PDB file of C-alpha atoms in Angstrom:
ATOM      1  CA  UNK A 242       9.803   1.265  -3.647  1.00  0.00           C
ATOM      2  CA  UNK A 243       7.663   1.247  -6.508  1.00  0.00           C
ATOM      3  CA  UNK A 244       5.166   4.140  -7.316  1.00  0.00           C
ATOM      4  CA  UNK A 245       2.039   2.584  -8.971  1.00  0.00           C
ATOM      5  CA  UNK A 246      -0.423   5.385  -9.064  1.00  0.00           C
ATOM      6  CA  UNK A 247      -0.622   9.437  -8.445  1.00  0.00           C
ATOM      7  CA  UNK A 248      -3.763  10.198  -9.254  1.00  0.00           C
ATOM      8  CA  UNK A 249      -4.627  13.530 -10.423  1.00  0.00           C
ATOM      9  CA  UNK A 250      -5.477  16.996  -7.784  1.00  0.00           C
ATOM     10  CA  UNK A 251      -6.342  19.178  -9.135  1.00  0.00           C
ATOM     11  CA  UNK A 252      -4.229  20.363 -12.305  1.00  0.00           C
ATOM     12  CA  UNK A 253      -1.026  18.423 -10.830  1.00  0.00           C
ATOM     13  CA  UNK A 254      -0.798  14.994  -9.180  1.00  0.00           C
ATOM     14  CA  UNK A 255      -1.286  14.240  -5.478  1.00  0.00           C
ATOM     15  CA  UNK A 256       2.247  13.286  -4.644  1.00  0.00           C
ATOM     16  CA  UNK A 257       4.686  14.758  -3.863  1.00  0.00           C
ATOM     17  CA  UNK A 258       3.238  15.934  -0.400  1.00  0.00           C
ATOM     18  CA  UNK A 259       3.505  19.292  -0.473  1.00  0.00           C
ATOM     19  CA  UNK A 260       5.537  21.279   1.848  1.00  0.00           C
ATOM     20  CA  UNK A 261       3.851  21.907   5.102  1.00  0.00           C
ATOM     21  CA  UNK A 262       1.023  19.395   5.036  1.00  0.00           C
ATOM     22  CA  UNK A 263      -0.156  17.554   8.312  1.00  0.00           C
ATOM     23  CA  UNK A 264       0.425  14.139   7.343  1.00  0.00           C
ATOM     24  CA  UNK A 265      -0.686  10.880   9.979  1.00  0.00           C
ATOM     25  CA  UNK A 266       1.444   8.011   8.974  1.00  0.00           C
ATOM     26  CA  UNK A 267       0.195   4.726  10.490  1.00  0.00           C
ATOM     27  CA  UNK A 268       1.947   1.051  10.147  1.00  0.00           C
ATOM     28  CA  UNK A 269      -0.434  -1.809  10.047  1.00  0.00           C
ATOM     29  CA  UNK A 270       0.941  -4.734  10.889  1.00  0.00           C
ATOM     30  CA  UNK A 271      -0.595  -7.606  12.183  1.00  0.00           C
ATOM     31  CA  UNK A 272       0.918 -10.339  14.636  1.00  0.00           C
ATOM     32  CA  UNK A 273      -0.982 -12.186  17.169  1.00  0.00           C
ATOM     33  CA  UNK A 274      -1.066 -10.438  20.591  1.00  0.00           C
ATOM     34  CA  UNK A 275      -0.575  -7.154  19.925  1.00  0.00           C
ATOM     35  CA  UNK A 276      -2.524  -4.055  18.024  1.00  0.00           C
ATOM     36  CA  UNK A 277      -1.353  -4.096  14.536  1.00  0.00           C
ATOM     37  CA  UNK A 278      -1.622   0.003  14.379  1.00  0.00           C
ATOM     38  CA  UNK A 279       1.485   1.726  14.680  1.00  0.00           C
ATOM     39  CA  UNK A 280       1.908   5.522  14.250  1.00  0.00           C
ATOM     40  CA  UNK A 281       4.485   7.205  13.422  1.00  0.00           C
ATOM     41  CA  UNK A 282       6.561   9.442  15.189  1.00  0.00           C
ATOM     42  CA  UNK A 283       9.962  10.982  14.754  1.00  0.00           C
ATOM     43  CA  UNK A 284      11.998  12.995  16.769  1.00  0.00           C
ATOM     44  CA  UNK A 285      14.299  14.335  13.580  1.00  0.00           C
ATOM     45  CA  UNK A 286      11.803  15.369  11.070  1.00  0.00           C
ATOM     46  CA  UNK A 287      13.775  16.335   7.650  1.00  0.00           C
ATOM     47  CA  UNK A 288      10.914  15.771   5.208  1.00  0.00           C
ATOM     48  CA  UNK A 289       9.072  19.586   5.523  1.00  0.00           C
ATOM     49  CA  UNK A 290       6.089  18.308   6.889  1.00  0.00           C
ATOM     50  CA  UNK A 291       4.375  17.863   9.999  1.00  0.00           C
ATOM     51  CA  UNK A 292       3.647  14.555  11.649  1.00  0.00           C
ATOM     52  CA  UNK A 293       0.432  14.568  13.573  1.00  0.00           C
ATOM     53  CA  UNK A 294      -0.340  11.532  16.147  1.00  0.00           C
ATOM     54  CA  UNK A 295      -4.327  11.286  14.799  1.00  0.00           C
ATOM     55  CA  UNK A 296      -5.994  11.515  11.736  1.00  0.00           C
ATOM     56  CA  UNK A 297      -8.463  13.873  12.291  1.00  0.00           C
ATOM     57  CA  UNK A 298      -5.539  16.177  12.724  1.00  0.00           C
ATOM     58  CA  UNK A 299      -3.910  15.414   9.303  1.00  0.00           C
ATOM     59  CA  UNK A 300      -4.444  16.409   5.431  1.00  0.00           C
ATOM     60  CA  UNK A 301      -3.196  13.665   4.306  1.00  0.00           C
ATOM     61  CA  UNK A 302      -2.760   9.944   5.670  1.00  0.00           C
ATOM     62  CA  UNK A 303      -0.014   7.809   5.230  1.00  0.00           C
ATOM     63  CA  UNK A 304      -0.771   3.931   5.407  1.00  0.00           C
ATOM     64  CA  UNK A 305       1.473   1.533   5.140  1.00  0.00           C
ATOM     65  CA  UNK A 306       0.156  -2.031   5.265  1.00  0.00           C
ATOM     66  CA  UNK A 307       2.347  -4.937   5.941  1.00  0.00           C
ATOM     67  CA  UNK A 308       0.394  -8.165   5.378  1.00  0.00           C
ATOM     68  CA  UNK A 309       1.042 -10.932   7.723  1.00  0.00           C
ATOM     69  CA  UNK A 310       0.486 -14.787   5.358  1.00  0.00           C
ATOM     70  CA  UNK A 311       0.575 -17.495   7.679  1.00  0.00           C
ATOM     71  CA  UNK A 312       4.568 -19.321   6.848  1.00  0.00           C
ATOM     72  CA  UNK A 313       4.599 -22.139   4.315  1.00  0.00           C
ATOM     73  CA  UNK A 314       5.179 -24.593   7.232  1.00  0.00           C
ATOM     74  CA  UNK A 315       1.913 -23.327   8.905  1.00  0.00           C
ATOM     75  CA  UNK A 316       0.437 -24.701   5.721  1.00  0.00           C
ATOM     76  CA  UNK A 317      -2.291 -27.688   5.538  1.00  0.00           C
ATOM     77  CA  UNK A 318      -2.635 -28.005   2.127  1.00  0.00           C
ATOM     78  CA  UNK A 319      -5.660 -25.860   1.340  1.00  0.00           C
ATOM     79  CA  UNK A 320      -5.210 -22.959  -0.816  1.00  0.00           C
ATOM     80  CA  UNK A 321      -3.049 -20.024  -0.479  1.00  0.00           C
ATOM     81  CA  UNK A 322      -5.347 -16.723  -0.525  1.00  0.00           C
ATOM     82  CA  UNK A 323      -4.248 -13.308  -1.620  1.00  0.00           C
ATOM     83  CA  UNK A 324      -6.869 -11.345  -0.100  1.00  0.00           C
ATOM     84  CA  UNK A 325      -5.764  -8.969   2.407  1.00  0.00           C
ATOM     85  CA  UNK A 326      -9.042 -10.019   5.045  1.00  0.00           C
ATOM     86  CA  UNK A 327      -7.839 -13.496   4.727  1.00  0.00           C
ATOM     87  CA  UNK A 328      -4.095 -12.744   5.437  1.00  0.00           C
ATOM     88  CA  UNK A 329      -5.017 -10.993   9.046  1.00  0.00           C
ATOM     89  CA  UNK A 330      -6.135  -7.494   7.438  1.00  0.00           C
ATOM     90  CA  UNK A 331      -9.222  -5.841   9.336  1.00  0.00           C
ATOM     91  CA  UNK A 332     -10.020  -4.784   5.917  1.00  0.00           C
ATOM     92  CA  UNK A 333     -13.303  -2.387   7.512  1.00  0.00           C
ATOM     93  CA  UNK A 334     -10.384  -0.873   9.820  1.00  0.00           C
ATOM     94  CA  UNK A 335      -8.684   0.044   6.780  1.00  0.00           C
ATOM     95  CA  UNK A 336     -11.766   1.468   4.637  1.00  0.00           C
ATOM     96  CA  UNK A 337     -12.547   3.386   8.007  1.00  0.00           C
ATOM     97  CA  UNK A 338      -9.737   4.911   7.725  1.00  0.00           C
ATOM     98  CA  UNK A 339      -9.058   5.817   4.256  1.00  0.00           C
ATOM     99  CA  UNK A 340     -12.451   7.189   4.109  1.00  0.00           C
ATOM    100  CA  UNK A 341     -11.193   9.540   6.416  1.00  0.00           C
ATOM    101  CA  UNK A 342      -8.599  11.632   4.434  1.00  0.00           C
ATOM    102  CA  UNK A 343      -6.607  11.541   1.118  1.00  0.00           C
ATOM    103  CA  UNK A 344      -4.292   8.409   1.711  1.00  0.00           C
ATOM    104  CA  UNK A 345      -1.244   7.447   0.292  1.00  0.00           C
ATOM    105  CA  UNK A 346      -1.255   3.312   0.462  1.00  0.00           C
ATOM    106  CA  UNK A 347       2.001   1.950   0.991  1.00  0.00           C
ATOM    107  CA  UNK A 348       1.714  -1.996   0.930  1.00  0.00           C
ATOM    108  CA  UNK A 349       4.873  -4.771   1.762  1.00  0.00           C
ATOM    109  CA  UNK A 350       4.425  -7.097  -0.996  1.00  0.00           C
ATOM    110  CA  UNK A 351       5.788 -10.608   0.518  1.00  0.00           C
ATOM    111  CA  UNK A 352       3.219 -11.802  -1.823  1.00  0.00           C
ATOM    112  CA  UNK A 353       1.020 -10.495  -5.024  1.00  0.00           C
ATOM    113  CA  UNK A 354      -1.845  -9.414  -2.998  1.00  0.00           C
ATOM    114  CA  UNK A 355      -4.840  -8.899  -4.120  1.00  0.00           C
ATOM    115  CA  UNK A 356      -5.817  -5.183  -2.904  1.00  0.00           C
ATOM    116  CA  UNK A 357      -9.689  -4.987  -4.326  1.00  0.00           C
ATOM    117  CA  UNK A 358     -10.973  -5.201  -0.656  1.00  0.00           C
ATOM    118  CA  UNK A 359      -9.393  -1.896  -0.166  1.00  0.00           C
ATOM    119  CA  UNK A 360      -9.448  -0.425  -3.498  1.00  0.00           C
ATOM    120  CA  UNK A 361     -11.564   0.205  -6.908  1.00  0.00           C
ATOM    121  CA  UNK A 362     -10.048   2.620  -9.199  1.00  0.00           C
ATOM    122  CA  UNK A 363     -11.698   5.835  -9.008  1.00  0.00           C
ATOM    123  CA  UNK A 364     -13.992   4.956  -6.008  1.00  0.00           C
ATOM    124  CA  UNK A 365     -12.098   5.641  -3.374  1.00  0.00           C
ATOM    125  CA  UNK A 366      -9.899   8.217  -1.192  1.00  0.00           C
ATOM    126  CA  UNK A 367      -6.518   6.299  -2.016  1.00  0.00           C
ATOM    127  CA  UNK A 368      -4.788   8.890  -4.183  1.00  0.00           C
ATOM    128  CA  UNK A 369      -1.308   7.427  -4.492  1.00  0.00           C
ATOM    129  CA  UNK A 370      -0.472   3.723  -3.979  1.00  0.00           C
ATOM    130  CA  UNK A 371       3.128   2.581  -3.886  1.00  0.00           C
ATOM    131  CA  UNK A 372       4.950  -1.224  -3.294  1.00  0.00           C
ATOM    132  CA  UNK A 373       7.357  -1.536  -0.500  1.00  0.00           C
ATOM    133  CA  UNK A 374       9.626  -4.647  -0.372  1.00  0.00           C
ATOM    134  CA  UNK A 375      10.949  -4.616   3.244  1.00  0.00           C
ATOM    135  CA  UNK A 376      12.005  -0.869   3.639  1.00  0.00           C
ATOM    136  CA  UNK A 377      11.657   1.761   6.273  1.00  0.00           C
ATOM    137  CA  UNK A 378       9.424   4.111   7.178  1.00  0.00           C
ATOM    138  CA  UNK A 379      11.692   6.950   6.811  1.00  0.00           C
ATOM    139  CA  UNK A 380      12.506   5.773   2.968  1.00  0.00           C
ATOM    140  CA  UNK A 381       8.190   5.842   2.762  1.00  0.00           C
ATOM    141  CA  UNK A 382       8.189   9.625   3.581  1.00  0.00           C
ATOM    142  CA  UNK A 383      11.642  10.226   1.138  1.00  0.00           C
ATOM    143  CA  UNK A 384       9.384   8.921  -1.466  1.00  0.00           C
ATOM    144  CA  UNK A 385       6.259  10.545  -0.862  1.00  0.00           C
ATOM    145  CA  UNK A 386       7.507  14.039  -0.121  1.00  0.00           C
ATOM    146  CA  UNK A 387       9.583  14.146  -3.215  1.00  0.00           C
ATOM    147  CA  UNK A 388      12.865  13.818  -1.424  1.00  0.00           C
ATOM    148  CA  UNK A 389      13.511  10.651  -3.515  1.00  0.00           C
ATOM    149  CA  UNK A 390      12.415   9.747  -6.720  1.00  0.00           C
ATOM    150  CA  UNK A 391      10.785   5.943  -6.862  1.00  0.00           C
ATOM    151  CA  UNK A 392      12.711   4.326  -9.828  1.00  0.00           C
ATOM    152  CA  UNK A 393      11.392   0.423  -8.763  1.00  0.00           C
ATOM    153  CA  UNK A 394       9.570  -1.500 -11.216  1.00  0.00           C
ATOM    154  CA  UNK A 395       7.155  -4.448 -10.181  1.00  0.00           C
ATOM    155  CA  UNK A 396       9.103  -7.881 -10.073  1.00  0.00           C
ATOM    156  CA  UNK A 397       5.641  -9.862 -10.672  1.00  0.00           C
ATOM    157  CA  UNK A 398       1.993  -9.429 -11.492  1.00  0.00           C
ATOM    158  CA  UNK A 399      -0.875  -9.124  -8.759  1.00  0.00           C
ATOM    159  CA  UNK A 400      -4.337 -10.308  -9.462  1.00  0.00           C
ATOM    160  CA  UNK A 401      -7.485  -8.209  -9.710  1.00  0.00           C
ATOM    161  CA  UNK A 402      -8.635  -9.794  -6.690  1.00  0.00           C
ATOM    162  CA  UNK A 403      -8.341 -13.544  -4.765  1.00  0.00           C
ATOM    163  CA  UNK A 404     -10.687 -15.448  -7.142  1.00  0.00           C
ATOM    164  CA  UNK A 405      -8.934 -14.382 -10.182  1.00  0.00           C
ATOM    165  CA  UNK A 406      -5.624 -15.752  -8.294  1.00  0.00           C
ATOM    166  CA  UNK A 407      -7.106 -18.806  -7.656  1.00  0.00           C
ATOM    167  CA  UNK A 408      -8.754 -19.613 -11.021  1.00  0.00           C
ATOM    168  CA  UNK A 409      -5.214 -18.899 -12.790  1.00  0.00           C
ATOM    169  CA  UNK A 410      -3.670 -20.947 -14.723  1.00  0.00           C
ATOM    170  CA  UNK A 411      -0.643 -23.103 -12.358  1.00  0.00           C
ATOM    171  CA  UNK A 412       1.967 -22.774 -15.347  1.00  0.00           C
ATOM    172  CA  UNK A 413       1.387 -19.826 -16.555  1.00  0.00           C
ATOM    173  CA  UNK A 414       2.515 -16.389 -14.688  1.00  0.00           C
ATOM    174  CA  UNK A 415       0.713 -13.576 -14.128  1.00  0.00           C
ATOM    175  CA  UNK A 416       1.869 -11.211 -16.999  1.00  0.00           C
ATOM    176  CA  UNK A 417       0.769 -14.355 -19.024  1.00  0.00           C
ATOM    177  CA  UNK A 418      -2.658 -14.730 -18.044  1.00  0.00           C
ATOM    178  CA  UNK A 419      -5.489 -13.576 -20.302  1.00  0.00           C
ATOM    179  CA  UNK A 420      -7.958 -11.770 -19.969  1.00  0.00           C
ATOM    180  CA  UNK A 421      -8.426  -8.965 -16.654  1.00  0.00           C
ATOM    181  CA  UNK A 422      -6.054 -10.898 -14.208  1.00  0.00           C
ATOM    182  CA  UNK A 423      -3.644  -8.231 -13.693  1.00  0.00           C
ATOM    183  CA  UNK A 424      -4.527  -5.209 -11.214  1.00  0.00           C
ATOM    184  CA  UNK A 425      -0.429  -4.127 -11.373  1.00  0.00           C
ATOM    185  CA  UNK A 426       1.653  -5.498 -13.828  1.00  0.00           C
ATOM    186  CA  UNK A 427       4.919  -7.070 -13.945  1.00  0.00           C
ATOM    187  CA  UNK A 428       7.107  -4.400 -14.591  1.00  0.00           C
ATOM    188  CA  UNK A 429       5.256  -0.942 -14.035  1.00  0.00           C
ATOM    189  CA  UNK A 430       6.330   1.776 -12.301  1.00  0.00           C
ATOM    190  CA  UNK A 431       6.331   5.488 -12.437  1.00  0.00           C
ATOM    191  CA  UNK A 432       9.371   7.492 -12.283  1.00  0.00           C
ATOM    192  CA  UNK A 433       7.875  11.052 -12.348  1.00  0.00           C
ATOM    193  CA  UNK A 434       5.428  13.028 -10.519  1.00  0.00           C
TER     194      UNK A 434
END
């Protein structure tokens, strides 16, 4: 898990949670049939916080998105896209929501996605973003209540948004484009709250 911002309340930073807070954690993940909402619950609750079943009921929301890119062998041979509406996100549901409460975005990178949809720096209710690379939910909460410390480090670049993806360079990586390609960068990570 990589912690890529905690952006200021107050005097101190949003994250940790602290102790006590009503916190709505809800997995979005889409797959065809079925809702791709999932809340949270948990019968042994060790992180000194309560988990509430709506938002309305929280102070702070918990989103974890998990991006669903249609397989390689799906492919047709148009472009790949990194935007999150065009890789099965209901990207109003998710503005809806965040709009709602101070949110901690949690997001499965399977691929350098392009978040910009979702987020502009400084415009929006998103007050700590972190990378996931196929964890748990239960690691999530570790990490945002301050019972672990994120140590992870970004293992590529992600684009500003989808066009910048697409009008990159093919040989040249992320960290090696010019110019305002990079929205995280290979490498960061924050190790203290």
């Amino acid at each position: 898990i990589v912690l890529l911002r905690n952006l200021p309340n107050g005097d101190n930073k949003f994250l940790p949670i602290q102790p006590k807070k009503k916190v709505y954690f809800e997995t979005y993940y889409p797959k065809k049939g079925v809702s791709p909402t999932n809340v949270y619950q948990s019968e042994t609750n060790t992180w000194d916080i309560e988990i509430v079943d709506t938002p309305e009921k929280a102070d702070v929301i918990v989103l974890w998105l998990i991006p669903n890119s249609p397989s390689l062998f799906e492919s047709d041979g148009s472009p790949l896209h990194l935007s999150l509406s065009k890789n099965n996100v209901d990207t109003k549901y998710i503005r809806r929501l965040i709009a709602k409460k101070p949110t901690i975005l949690a997001i499965n990178y399977s691929n350098p996605w392009a978040i910009d949809e979702i987020y502009v720096e400084g415009k929006t209710n998103l007050k700590g973003i972190l990378a996931t690379f196929g964890t748990t939910p239960e690691a999530i909460l570790d990490v945002v209540t301050g019972k672990f410390k994120p140590s992870g480090r970004m293992p590529f670049s992600t684009p500003v948004s989808d066009e910048a993806a697409q009008n990159q360079k093919s040989d040249v990586p992320g960290n090696k484009e010019v110019g305002n390609y990079q929205m995280f960068k290979f490498d960061e990570g924050q190790s203290e709250y």
